[in-house]
Short mmCIF file of C-alpha atoms in Angstrom, two decimals:
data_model
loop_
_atom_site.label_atom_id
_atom_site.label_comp_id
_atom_site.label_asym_id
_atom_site.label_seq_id
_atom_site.Cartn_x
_atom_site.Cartn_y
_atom_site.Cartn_z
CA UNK K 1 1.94 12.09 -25.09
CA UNK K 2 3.64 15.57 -25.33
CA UNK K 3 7.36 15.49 -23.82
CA UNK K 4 6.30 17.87 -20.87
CA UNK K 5 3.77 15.39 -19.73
CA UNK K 6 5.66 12.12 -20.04
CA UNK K 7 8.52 13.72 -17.95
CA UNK K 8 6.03 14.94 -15.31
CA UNK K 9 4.05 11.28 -15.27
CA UNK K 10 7.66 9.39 -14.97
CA UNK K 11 8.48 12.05 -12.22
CA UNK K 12 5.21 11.04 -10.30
CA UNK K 13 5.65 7.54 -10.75
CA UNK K 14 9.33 8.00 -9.21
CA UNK K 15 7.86 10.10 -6.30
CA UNK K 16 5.38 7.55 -5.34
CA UNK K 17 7.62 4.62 -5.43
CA UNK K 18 10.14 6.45 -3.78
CA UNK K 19 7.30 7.30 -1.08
CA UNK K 20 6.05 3.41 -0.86
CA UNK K 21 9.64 2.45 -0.60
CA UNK K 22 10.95 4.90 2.28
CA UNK K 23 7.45 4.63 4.11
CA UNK K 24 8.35 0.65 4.28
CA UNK K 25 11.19 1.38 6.12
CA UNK K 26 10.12 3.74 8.04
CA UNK K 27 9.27 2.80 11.97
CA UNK K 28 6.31 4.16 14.21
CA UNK K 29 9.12 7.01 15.62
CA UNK K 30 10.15 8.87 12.40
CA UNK K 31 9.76 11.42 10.37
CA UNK K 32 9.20 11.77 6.11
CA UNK K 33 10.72 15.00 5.26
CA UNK K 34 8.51 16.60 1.96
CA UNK K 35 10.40 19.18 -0.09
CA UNK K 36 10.40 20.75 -3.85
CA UNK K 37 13.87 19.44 -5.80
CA UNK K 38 15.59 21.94 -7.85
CA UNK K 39 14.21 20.65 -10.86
CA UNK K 40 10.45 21.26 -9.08
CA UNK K 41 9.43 17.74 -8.34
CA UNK K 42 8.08 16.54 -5.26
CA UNK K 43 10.53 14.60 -3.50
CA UNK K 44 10.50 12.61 0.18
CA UNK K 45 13.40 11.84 2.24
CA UNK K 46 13.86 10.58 5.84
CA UNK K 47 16.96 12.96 6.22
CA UNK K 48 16.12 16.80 7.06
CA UNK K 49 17.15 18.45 3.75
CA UNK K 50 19.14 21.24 4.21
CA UNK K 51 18.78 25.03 3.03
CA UNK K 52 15.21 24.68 1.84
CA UNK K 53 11.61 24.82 2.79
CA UNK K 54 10.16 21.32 3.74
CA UNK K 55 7.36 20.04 5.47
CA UNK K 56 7.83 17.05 8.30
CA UNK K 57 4.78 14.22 7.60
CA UNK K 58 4.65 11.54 10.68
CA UNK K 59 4.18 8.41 9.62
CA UNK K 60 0.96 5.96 11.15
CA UNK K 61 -2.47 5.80 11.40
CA UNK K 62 -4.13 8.46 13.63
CA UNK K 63 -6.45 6.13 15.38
CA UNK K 64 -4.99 2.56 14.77
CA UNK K 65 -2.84 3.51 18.10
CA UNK K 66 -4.01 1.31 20.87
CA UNK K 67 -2.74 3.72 23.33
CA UNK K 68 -4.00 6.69 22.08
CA UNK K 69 -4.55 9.43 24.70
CA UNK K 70 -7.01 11.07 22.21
CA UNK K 71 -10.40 11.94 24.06
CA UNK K 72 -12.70 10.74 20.88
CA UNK K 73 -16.23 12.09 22.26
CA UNK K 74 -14.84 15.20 22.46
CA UNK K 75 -12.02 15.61 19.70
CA UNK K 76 -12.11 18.42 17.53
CA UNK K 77 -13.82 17.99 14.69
CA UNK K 78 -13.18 19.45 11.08
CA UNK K 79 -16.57 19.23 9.28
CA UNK K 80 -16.12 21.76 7.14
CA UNK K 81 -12.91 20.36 5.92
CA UNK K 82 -13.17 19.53 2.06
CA UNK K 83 -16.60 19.51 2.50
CA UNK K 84 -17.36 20.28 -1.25
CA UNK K 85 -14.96 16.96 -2.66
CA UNK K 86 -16.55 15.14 0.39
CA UNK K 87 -20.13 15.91 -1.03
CA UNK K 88 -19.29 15.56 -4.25
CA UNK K 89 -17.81 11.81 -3.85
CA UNK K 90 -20.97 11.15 -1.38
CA UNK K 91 -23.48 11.67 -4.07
CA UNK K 92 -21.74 10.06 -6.72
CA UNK K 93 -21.13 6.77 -4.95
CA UNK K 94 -23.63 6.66 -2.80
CA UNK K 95 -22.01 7.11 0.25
CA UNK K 96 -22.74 8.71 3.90
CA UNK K 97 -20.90 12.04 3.29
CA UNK K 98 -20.34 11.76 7.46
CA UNK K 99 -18.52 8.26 7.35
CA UNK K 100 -16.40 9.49 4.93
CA UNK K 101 -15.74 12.17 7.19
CA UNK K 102 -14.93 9.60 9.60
CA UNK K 103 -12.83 7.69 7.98
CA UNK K 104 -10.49 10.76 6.51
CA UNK K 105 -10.20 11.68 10.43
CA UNK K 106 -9.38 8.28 12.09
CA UNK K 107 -6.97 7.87 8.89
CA UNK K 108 -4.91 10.60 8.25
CA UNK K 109 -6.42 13.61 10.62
CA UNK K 110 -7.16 15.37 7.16
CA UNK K 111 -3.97 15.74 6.47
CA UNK K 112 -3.24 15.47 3.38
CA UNK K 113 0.34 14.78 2.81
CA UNK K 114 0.90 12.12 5.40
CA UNK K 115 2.18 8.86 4.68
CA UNK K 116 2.21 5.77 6.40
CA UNK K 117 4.58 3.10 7.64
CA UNK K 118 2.92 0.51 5.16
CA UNK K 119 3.05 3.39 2.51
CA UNK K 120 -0.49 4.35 2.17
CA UNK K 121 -0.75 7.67 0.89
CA UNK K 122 -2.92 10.89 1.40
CA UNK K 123 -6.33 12.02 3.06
CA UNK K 124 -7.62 8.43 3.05
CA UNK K 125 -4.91 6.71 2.88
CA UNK K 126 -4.55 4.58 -0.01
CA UNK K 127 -1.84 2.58 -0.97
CA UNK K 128 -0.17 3.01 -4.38
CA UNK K 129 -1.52 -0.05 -5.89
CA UNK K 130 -4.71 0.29 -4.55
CA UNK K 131 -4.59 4.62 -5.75
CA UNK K 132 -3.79 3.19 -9.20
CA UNK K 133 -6.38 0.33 -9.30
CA UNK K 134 -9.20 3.24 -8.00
CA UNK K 135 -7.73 5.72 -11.16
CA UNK K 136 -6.40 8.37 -8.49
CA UNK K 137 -3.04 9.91 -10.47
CA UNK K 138 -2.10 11.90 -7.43
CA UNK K 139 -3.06 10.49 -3.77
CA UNK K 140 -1.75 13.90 -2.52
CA UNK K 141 -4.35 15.86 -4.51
CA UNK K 142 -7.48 15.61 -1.95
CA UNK K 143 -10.48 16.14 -4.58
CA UNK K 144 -8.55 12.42 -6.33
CA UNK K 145 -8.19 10.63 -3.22
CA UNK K 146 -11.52 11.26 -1.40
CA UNK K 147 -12.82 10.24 -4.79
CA UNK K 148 -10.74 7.09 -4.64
CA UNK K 149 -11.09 6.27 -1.36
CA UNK K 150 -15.13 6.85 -1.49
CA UNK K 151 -15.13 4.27 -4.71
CA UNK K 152 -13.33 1.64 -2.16
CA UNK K 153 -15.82 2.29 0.54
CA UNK K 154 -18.83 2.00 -1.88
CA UNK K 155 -17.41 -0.80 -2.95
CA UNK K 156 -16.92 -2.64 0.59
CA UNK K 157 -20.48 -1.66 1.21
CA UNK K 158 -21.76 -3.81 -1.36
CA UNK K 159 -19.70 -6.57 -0.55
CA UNK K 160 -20.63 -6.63 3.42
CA UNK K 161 -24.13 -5.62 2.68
CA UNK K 162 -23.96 -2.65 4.30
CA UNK K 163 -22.30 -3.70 7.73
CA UNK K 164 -20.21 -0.71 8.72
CA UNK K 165 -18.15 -2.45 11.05
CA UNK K 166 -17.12 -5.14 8.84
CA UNK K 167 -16.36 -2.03 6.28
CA UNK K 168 -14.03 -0.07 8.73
CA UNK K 169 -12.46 -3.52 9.30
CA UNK K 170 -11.50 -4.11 5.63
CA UNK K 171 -10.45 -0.70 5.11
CA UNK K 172 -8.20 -1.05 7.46
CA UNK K 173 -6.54 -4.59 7.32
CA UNK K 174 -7.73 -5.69 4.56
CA UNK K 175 -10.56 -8.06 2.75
CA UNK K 176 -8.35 -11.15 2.81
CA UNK K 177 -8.39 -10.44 6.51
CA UNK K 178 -11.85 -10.27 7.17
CA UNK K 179 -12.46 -13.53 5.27
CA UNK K 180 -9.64 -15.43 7.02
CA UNK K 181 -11.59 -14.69 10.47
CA UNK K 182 -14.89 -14.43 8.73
CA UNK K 183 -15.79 -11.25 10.53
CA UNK K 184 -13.95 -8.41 12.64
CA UNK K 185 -10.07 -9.75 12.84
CA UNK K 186 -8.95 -9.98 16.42
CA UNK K 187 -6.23 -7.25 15.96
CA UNK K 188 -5.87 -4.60 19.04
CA UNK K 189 -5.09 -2.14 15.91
CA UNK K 190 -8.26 -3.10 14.38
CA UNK K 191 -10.50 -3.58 16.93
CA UNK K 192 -10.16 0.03 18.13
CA UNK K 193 -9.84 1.88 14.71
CA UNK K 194 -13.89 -0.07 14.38
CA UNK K 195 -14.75 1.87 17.72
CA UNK K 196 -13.43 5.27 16.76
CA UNK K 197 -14.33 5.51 13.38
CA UNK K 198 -17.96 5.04 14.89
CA UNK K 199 -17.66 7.71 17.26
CA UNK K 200 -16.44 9.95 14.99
CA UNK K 201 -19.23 8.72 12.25
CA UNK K 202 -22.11 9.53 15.16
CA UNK K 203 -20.41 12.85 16.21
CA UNK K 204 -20.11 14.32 12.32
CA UNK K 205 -24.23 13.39 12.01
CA UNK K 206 -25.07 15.17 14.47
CA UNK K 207 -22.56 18.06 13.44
CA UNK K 208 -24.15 19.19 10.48
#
């Protein structure tokens, strides 16, 4: 490995550890400040830097709130929105292009930069770990993490034969979760992140 690319792979690895570690701390109220350092790497901070250009990324999942004021039969929707890296990760796994459509909206509002409280990273939110395990480099480039993510959802698919619900539920708390309750846990979080990610799966069919 040439010089260049070793220091840009140890500066990645420190960005997303950084990321994991400040999004842990992080409560539902605060911001994650994303700027360029002076060296040019991609750095995160929950202080407002000062004399540069920076972006603000709210931390949470867009429809795990259970008091979410959002009208989800009538949302706007965003189907054109990465629609070629959406198609291309539908055909290659196998996947409804529409639920991943779905699940990018009711995770991160396809926003690509956001971060969560638990750390998860990116359009579909995965978590460092789970970004490594699915070979995504970069969570924050969206053509890698819709790739990644669809690989985890073609994956649940064949382990739930198919059962959507019990998919949206393990993407978001978790497999151990399911099996520990042997179905749909009886989180509030979870429990309404099932219901929206179906109406937004039924309102991208019919769409396009």
């Amino acid at each position: 490995m040439s010089g260049l690319n070793k220091t840009f792979c140890l500066a990645m690895m420190f960005s997303l550890l950084s990321v994991q570690t400040l999004a842990s701390n992080t409560d539902r109220n605060s911001q994650v400040f994303k700027y360029q350092s002076k060296t040019g790497v991609t750095s995160f901070s929950d202080i407002e830097p000062i004399d540069m250009y920076y972006e603000v990324i709210k931390a949470g999942c867009y429809a795990c709130r259970v008091s979410s004021q959002v009208d989800w039969y009538n949302t706007k929707l965003y189907p054109e929105q990465y629609f070629d890296e959406i198609e291309y990760a539908s055909h290659l796994y196998q996947v409804d292009a529409n639920l991943i459509r779905a699940i990018i909206h009711a995770e991160s509002h396809f926003r690509k930069d956001v971060i969560s409280k638990q750390g998860a990273l990116g359009l579909m939110q995965l978590m460092p770990e789970t970004a490594k395990e699915l070979g995504v480099r970069n969570p924050f480039i969206a053509e890698q993490n819709i790739r990644g993510g669809t690989k985890h959802l073609a994956k649940l698919f064949k382990k739930y034969y198919g059962d959507i619900r019990l998919v949206a539920a393990a993407y978001n708390s978790g497999e151990g979760t399911v099996k520990k309750y042997n179905g749909v846990p009886p989180y509030p979080e979870t429990k309404v992140y099932i219901e929206r990610v179906e109406i937004l799966h039924k309102r991208y069919r019919q769409s396009i």
